[in-house]
Amino acid sequence: MTPTQEKPQLRWGIIATGWISSMFVQDLLAPRADAPARHIVSSIGSSSVEKANAFIDKMWKASAEPRPSPYGTYQEVYNDPNVDIVYIGTPHVLHKQNCLDAIAAGKNVLCEKPFAMNEREAQEIVDAAKNRGVFIMEAMWTKFFPVVQALYDHIYVKKSIGQVRRAFVDFGSSMDFDAIPGDSRLKDPKLGAGAILDIGIYTLTYASIIMGEGKLGDEHPHPKISSSMEIINGVDESDSVILTYDAGAAKKTAVCTATMRVKGSPDFARVDGSEGSITVFSDIGPSCPKGFRVTREGEEPVVYRFDSPEGTLGFFYEADAVACDIAQGKLENDVMPLSETLRMMRLIDECRRQNGHKYPQDDA
């Protein structure tokens, strides 16, 4: 798009009114003078009109943007002619049906991670989107942060730490399981509760960025996978995954850990190379990286920090990318192609298989 062309405009329909949808909408409403796209929230879908209106009252309290239409069903959002794309922020277990319903209505889709409960469900969604000719992407927002691109550049373009040898990535989130209701998505195995889908997917994503040399989907190297899970009452509360990449004479290893028992460190990842190391940090959490430190032997660490504009968390990065893709007539994104989503679901399925960890959807 040249400077003389208008910014692409995208009209959003939001499915569900929980925390993740709140954060996404907050970013869409935040004023950004240099935004490459214009985002309009056209409708909000919830389990009742009252809940949709309550969400709108809260989110638009300090916003001058036009208020969206409130709907008491998701289908009304799918059917709304003023919606170009549907953002799906429902619990994991609902993603498949929500995506299929939106696709059937001819809507483009941005679906929160994890895209589905397993690879089979993900493939069904992908096939439906391709048959209908609509854009669809898994909302792995972390991959669109400028800090992640800068991290990749330091590892593979500038080669700031030489040859990558190993990486450690951890995501720790402290949950009081005794206080969580049994029917919560954080505790109910039928709803996909557990570390691997909720936070482990981020550690595996970082490992793929660090070890994959920019290759995605079927072109990504095929590591040896070794997984262990601590499963309590059908929920994987803690996971460890070792990915061993055969890089010729020298192997590369990524150790990925995720737990819902304790809060992790702000320094959540370290990449060790032949000439130094890179430590990735965040004061919010691994899903929202803030920067990294490059340390070379005998030198002082160099800090690279990337803060999002005031009033935002960073969800707008993926929203902008989607708007530009759709304006260009693309049906999937280059940073998060569908083949990469399927590969990640396949990796998670294998981690679960090694531990005998099944969801009801696996037998569907």
Coordinates of C-alpha atoms in Angstrom, one line a residue:
M1 CA 0.0 0.0 0.0
T2 CA 1.5 3.3 -1.0
P3 CA 1.3 6.4 1.2
T4 CA -1.3 8.0 -1.1
Q5 CA -3.7 5.1 -0.7
E6 CA -6.4 5.0 2.0
K7 CA -5.9 2.9 5.1
P8 CA -7.7 -0.5 4.9
Q9 CA -10.9 -0.5 7.0
L10 CA -12.3 -3.6 8.8
R11 CA -15.6 -4.0 10.5
W12 CA -15.4 -6.4 13.4
G13 CA -18.0 -8.6 15.1
I14 CA -16.9 -9.8 18.5
I15 CA -18.0 -13.2 19.8
A16 CA -18.1 -13.5 23.6
T17 CA -17.5 -10.8 26.2
G18 CA -14.9 -12.2 28.6
W19 CA -11.4 -11.0 29.5
I20 CA -9.7 -11.8 26.2
S21 CA -12.4 -10.0 24.1
S22 CA -12.2 -7.0 26.5
M23 CA -8.5 -6.7 25.9
F24 CA -8.9 -7.1 22.1
V25 CA -11.6 -4.5 21.9
Q26 CA -9.7 -2.1 24.1
D27 CA -6.8 -2.2 21.6
L28 CA -9.2 -1.7 18.7
L29 CA -10.7 1.4 20.3
A30 CA -7.4 2.9 21.4
P31 CA -6.4 6.0 19.3
R32 CA -3.2 5.5 17.3
A33 CA -2.2 8.2 15.0
D34 CA 0.1 6.0 12.9
A35 CA -2.2 3.0 12.7
P36 CA -1.9 1.2 9.3
A37 CA -5.6 0.2 9.4
R38 CA -8.9 1.5 10.6
H39 CA -10.9 -0.8 12.9
I40 CA -14.6 -0.5 13.5
V41 CA -16.4 -2.7 16.1
S42 CA -19.8 -3.2 14.5
S43 CA -21.4 -5.7 16.8
I44 CA -21.0 -7.6 20.0
G45 CA -22.4 -11.1 20.5
S46 CA -23.1 -12.6 23.9
S47 CA -25.4 -15.1 25.6
S48 CA -27.9 -12.3 26.2
V49 CA -28.5 -8.8 25.0
E50 CA -28.1 -7.6 28.6
K51 CA -24.6 -9.0 28.8
A52 CA -23.7 -7.5 25.4
N53 CA -25.0 -4.1 26.5
A54 CA -23.1 -4.3 29.8
F55 CA -19.9 -5.0 27.8
I56 CA -20.5 -2.1 25.5
D57 CA -21.3 0.3 28.4
K58 CA -18.0 -0.7 30.0
M59 CA -15.7 -0.7 26.9
W60 CA -17.2 2.4 25.3
K61 CA -17.4 4.5 28.5
A62 CA -14.4 6.6 27.6
S63 CA -14.5 6.1 23.8
A64 CA -15.9 8.4 21.2
E65 CA -16.2 5.6 18.7
P66 CA -19.7 4.6 17.5
R67 CA -21.3 2.0 19.7
P68 CA -21.8 -1.4 18.2
S69 CA -25.0 -3.4 17.9
P70 CA -25.7 -5.7 20.9
Y71 CA -26.8 -9.2 20.1
G72 CA -28.0 -12.0 22.4
T73 CA -26.8 -14.7 20.1
Y74 CA -23.6 -15.3 18.1
Q75 CA -25.6 -16.2 15.0
E76 CA -26.9 -12.6 14.8
V77 CA -23.3 -11.4 14.6
Y78 CA -22.5 -13.9 11.8
N79 CA -25.6 -12.6 9.9
D80 CA -24.9 -8.9 10.4
P81 CA -24.2 -7.4 7.0
N82 CA -22.1 -4.7 8.7
V83 CA -19.5 -7.2 9.8
D84 CA -16.5 -8.1 7.7
I85 CA -14.7 -10.3 10.1
V86 CA -15.6 -12.2 13.3
Y87 CA -13.2 -12.3 16.3
I88 CA -13.8 -15.4 18.4
G89 CA -12.9 -15.1 22.0
T90 CA -14.9 -18.0 23.4
P91 CA -13.4 -20.9 25.5
H92 CA -11.3 -23.4 23.5
V93 CA -13.9 -26.1 23.3
L94 CA -16.3 -23.7 21.4
H95 CA -13.8 -22.6 18.7
K96 CA -14.6 -25.2 16.2
Q97 CA -18.3 -24.6 16.0
N98 CA -18.0 -20.9 16.3
C99 CA -15.5 -20.9 13.4
L100 CA -17.7 -23.2 11.2
D101 CA -20.8 -21.0 11.9
A102 CA -19.0 -17.8 11.0
I103 CA -17.5 -19.4 7.9
A104 CA -20.9 -20.7 6.8
A105 CA -22.2 -17.1 6.9
G106 CA -19.3 -16.0 4.7
K107 CA -17.4 -14.1 7.3
N108 CA -13.7 -13.8 7.7
V109 CA -12.4 -15.1 11.0
L110 CA -9.8 -14.3 13.6
C111 CA -10.0 -17.1 16.2
E112 CA -8.2 -17.0 19.5
K113 CA -5.6 -19.6 20.4
P114 CA -5.7 -22.5 20.6
F115 CA -7.4 -22.7 17.3
A116 CA -9.1 -25.9 18.2
M117 CA -8.9 -28.8 20.6
N118 CA -6.8 -31.0 18.3
E119 CA -5.4 -31.2 14.8
R120 CA -8.5 -33.0 13.5
E121 CA -10.8 -30.1 14.5
A122 CA -8.3 -27.6 13.2
Q123 CA -8.2 -29.3 9.8
E124 CA -11.9 -29.3 9.6
I125 CA -12.0 -25.5 10.2
V126 CA -9.2 -24.9 7.6
D127 CA -11.0 -27.0 5.0
A128 CA -14.3 -25.2 5.6
A129 CA -12.6 -21.8 5.2
K130 CA -10.8 -22.8 2.0
N131 CA -14.0 -24.2 0.5
R132 CA -15.9 -21.0 1.4
G133 CA -13.1 -18.7 0.2
V134 CA -12.8 -16.6 3.4
F135 CA -9.8 -15.4 5.4
I136 CA -9.0 -17.2 8.6
M137 CA -6.2 -17.0 11.1
E138 CA -5.4 -18.2 14.6
A139 CA -4.9 -15.2 16.9
M140 CA -1.4 -16.0 18.1
W141 CA -0.9 -12.3 18.9
T142 CA 2.6 -12.7 20.4
K143 CA 4.1 -13.5 17.0
F144 CA 3.1 -10.0 15.7
F145 CA 4.9 -8.0 18.3
P146 CA 7.9 -5.9 16.9
V147 CA 10.0 -7.4 19.7
V148 CA 9.5 -10.9 18.3
Q149 CA 10.7 -9.8 14.9
A150 CA 13.7 -8.0 16.5
L151 CA 14.5 -11.2 18.4
Y152 CA 14.5 -13.2 15.2
D153 CA 16.7 -10.6 13.5
H154 CA 19.3 -10.8 16.3
I155 CA 19.4 -14.5 16.2
Y156 CA 19.3 -15.2 12.4
V157 CA 20.1 -12.0 10.5
K158 CA 22.6 -10.2 12.8
K159 CA 23.7 -13.5 14.4
S160 CA 24.3 -11.5 17.6
I161 CA 25.0 -14.7 19.6
G162 CA 26.5 -16.9 16.9
Q163 CA 25.1 -20.3 16.3
V164 CA 22.0 -21.2 18.5
R165 CA 22.7 -24.1 20.8
R166 CA 19.8 -24.3 23.2
A167 CA 16.8 -22.4 24.5
F168 CA 14.8 -22.4 27.7
V169 CA 11.2 -21.0 27.7
D170 CA 8.9 -21.0 30.8
F171 CA 5.4 -19.7 31.4
G172 CA 4.3 -19.9 35.0
S173 CA 0.8 -18.8 36.0
S174 CA -0.4 -19.1 39.6
M175 CA -3.9 -20.6 39.9
D176 CA -5.8 -21.3 43.1
F177 CA -7.4 -24.5 41.9
D178 CA -9.3 -25.0 45.1
A179 CA -11.1 -21.7 44.6
I180 CA -11.9 -22.2 40.9
P181 CA -15.4 -23.6 40.2
G182 CA -15.5 -27.1 38.8
D183 CA -17.2 -26.0 35.6
S184 CA -14.7 -23.3 34.8
R185 CA -12.7 -23.6 31.6
L186 CA -9.6 -23.5 33.8
K187 CA -10.6 -26.6 35.7
D188 CA -13.0 -28.7 33.5
P189 CA -11.2 -31.2 31.3
K190 CA -14.2 -31.2 28.9
L191 CA -13.5 -27.5 28.2
G192 CA -9.8 -28.0 27.5
A193 CA -8.6 -27.0 30.9
G194 CA -4.9 -27.3 31.5
A195 CA -1.5 -25.8 30.9
I196 CA -0.7 -27.1 27.4
L197 CA -3.5 -25.3 25.5
D198 CA -3.7 -22.3 27.7
I199 CA -0.1 -21.3 28.2
G200 CA 2.1 -24.1 27.0
I201 CA 1.3 -23.2 23.4
Y202 CA 3.2 -19.9 23.9
T203 CA 6.4 -21.7 25.1
L204 CA 6.2 -24.0 22.1
T205 CA 5.6 -21.0 19.8
Y206 CA 8.7 -19.3 21.1
A207 CA 10.7 -22.5 20.7
S208 CA 9.6 -22.7 17.1
I209 CA 10.6 -19.1 16.4
I210 CA 14.0 -19.6 18.0
M211 CA 14.8 -23.0 16.5
G212 CA 12.9 -22.9 13.2
E213 CA 15.1 -20.5 11.3
G214 CA 12.0 -18.8 9.9
K215 CA 10.5 -21.9 8.5
L216 CA 6.8 -22.5 9.1
G217 CA 4.3 -25.3 8.7
D218 CA 5.5 -28.3 6.8
E219 CA 8.9 -26.6 6.1
H220 CA 9.6 -26.3 9.8
P221 CA 12.3 -28.8 11.0
H222 CA 10.9 -31.9 12.6
P223 CA 12.3 -32.1 16.1
K224 CA 12.3 -35.1 18.4
I225 CA 9.6 -34.6 21.0
S226 CA 9.8 -35.7 24.6
S227 CA 7.0 -34.6 26.9
S228 CA 5.9 -35.1 30.5
M229 CA 2.8 -33.8 32.2
E230 CA 1.5 -33.7 35.8
I231 CA -2.1 -34.5 35.3
I232 CA -4.5 -34.1 38.3
N233 CA -8.2 -34.7 38.0
G234 CA -7.9 -34.9 34.2
V235 CA -6.1 -31.5 34.0
D236 CA -2.4 -31.1 33.0
E237 CA -1.4 -28.5 35.7
S238 CA 2.3 -28.6 34.7
D239 CA 4.0 -29.6 31.5
S240 CA 7.6 -30.1 30.3
V241 CA 8.5 -30.5 26.6
I242 CA 12.0 -31.1 25.2
L243 CA 12.4 -30.4 21.5
T244 CA 15.6 -31.7 20.0
Y245 CA 16.5 -30.4 16.5
D246 CA 19.1 -32.2 14.5
A247 CA 21.2 -29.4 13.0
G248 CA 23.8 -31.6 11.4
A249 CA 27.0 -31.9 13.5
A250 CA 25.4 -29.9 16.4
K251 CA 22.0 -30.5 17.8
K252 CA 19.8 -27.7 19.1
T253 CA 17.6 -28.3 22.1
A254 CA 14.6 -26.3 23.4
V255 CA 13.3 -26.9 26.9
C256 CA 9.7 -25.7 27.3
T257 CA 7.9 -25.6 30.6
A258 CA 4.5 -24.4 31.6
T259 CA 2.7 -24.5 34.9
M260 CA -0.5 -23.3 36.4
R261 CA 0.8 -23.7 40.0
V262 CA 3.4 -20.8 40.4
K263 CA 4.0 -17.5 38.7
G264 CA 7.0 -17.4 36.5
S265 CA 9.9 -15.0 36.3
P266 CA 9.9 -11.8 34.3
D267 CA 12.9 -13.3 32.5
F268 CA 11.0 -16.1 30.9
A269 CA 13.2 -17.2 28.1
R270 CA 17.0 -17.6 27.4
V271 CA 18.6 -18.4 24.1
D272 CA 22.2 -19.7 24.3
G273 CA 24.5 -19.4 21.3
S274 CA 28.1 -20.0 20.5
E275 CA 29.0 -16.4 21.1
G276 CA 26.6 -15.2 23.8
S277 CA 23.0 -15.4 25.0
I278 CA 19.7 -13.5 24.7
T279 CA 17.3 -13.2 27.6
V280 CA 13.6 -12.3 26.8
F281 CA 11.6 -10.5 29.5
S282 CA 8.2 -9.1 30.2
D283 CA 6.6 -7.5 33.3
I284 CA 3.2 -8.8 32.1
G285 CA 3.8 -12.3 30.9
P286 CA 5.4 -14.3 28.1
S287 CA 2.4 -13.8 25.8
C288 CA 3.1 -10.1 25.9
P289 CA 6.9 -9.7 25.5
K290 CA 8.5 -6.4 26.3
G291 CA 12.1 -6.8 25.3
F292 CA 15.3 -8.7 25.5
R293 CA 19.0 -8.4 26.6
V294 CA 21.9 -9.5 24.4
T295 CA 24.9 -10.6 26.4
R296 CA 28.2 -11.4 24.7
E297 CA 31.2 -12.8 26.6
G298 CA 33.3 -9.9 28.0
E299 CA 30.7 -7.3 27.1
E300 CA 28.0 -5.4 29.0
P301 CA 24.4 -6.6 28.2
V302 CA 22.6 -4.5 25.6
V303 CA 18.9 -4.0 26.3
Y304 CA 16.3 -3.7 23.6
R305 CA 12.8 -2.7 25.0
F306 CA 9.6 -2.3 23.0
D307 CA 6.6 -0.8 24.6
S308 CA 3.1 -0.7 23.0
P309 CA 1.3 2.7 22.7
E310 CA -0.4 4.0 25.8
G311 CA -3.7 2.3 26.5
T312 CA -2.9 -0.9 24.5
L313 CA -1.5 -4.3 25.2
G314 CA -0.5 -5.3 21.7
F315 CA -3.5 -7.1 20.3
F316 CA -3.7 -4.4 17.6
Y317 CA -0.6 -5.7 15.9
E318 CA -2.4 -8.9 14.8
A319 CA -5.6 -6.9 14.0
D320 CA -3.6 -4.5 11.7
A321 CA -1.9 -7.5 9.9
V322 CA -5.3 -9.1 9.3
A323 CA -6.8 -5.9 8.0
C324 CA -3.9 -5.4 5.5
D325 CA -4.1 -9.1 4.4
I326 CA -7.8 -8.9 3.7
A327 CA -7.4 -5.5 1.9
Q328 CA -4.9 -7.3 -0.4
G329 CA -7.3 -10.2 -1.0
K330 CA -5.2 -12.8 0.9
L331 CA -6.9 -15.7 2.6
E332 CA -4.2 -16.4 5.2
N333 CA -1.4 -14.6 6.9
D334 CA 2.3 -15.1 6.2
V335 CA 3.4 -14.8 9.8
M336 CA 0.7 -17.2 11.0
P337 CA -0.2 -19.4 8.0
L338 CA -2.8 -22.2 8.4
S339 CA -0.1 -24.8 7.9
E340 CA 1.7 -23.5 11.0
T341 CA -1.5 -23.7 13.1
L342 CA -2.0 -27.3 12.0
R343 CA 1.7 -28.1 12.8
M344 CA 1.4 -26.6 16.3
M345 CA -1.9 -28.5 17.0
R346 CA -0.1 -31.7 15.8
L347 CA 2.8 -31.0 18.1
I348 CA 0.4 -30.5 21.1
D349 CA -1.5 -33.7 20.2
E350 CA 1.8 -35.6 20.3
C351 CA 2.7 -34.1 23.7
R352 CA -0.6 -35.3 25.0
R353 CA -0.4 -38.7 23.4
Q354 CA 2.9 -39.4 25.1
N355 CA 1.2 -38.8 28.4
G356 CA -2.1 -40.5 27.7
H357 CA -3.9 -37.1 28.1
K358 CA -7.1 -37.1 26.1
Y359 CA -10.0 -34.7 25.7
P360 CA -13.5 -35.9 24.9
Q361 CA -13.2 -34.3 21.5
D362 CA -10.4 -36.7 20.6
D363 CA -13.0 -39.5 20.3
A364 CA -15.6 -37.5 18.4

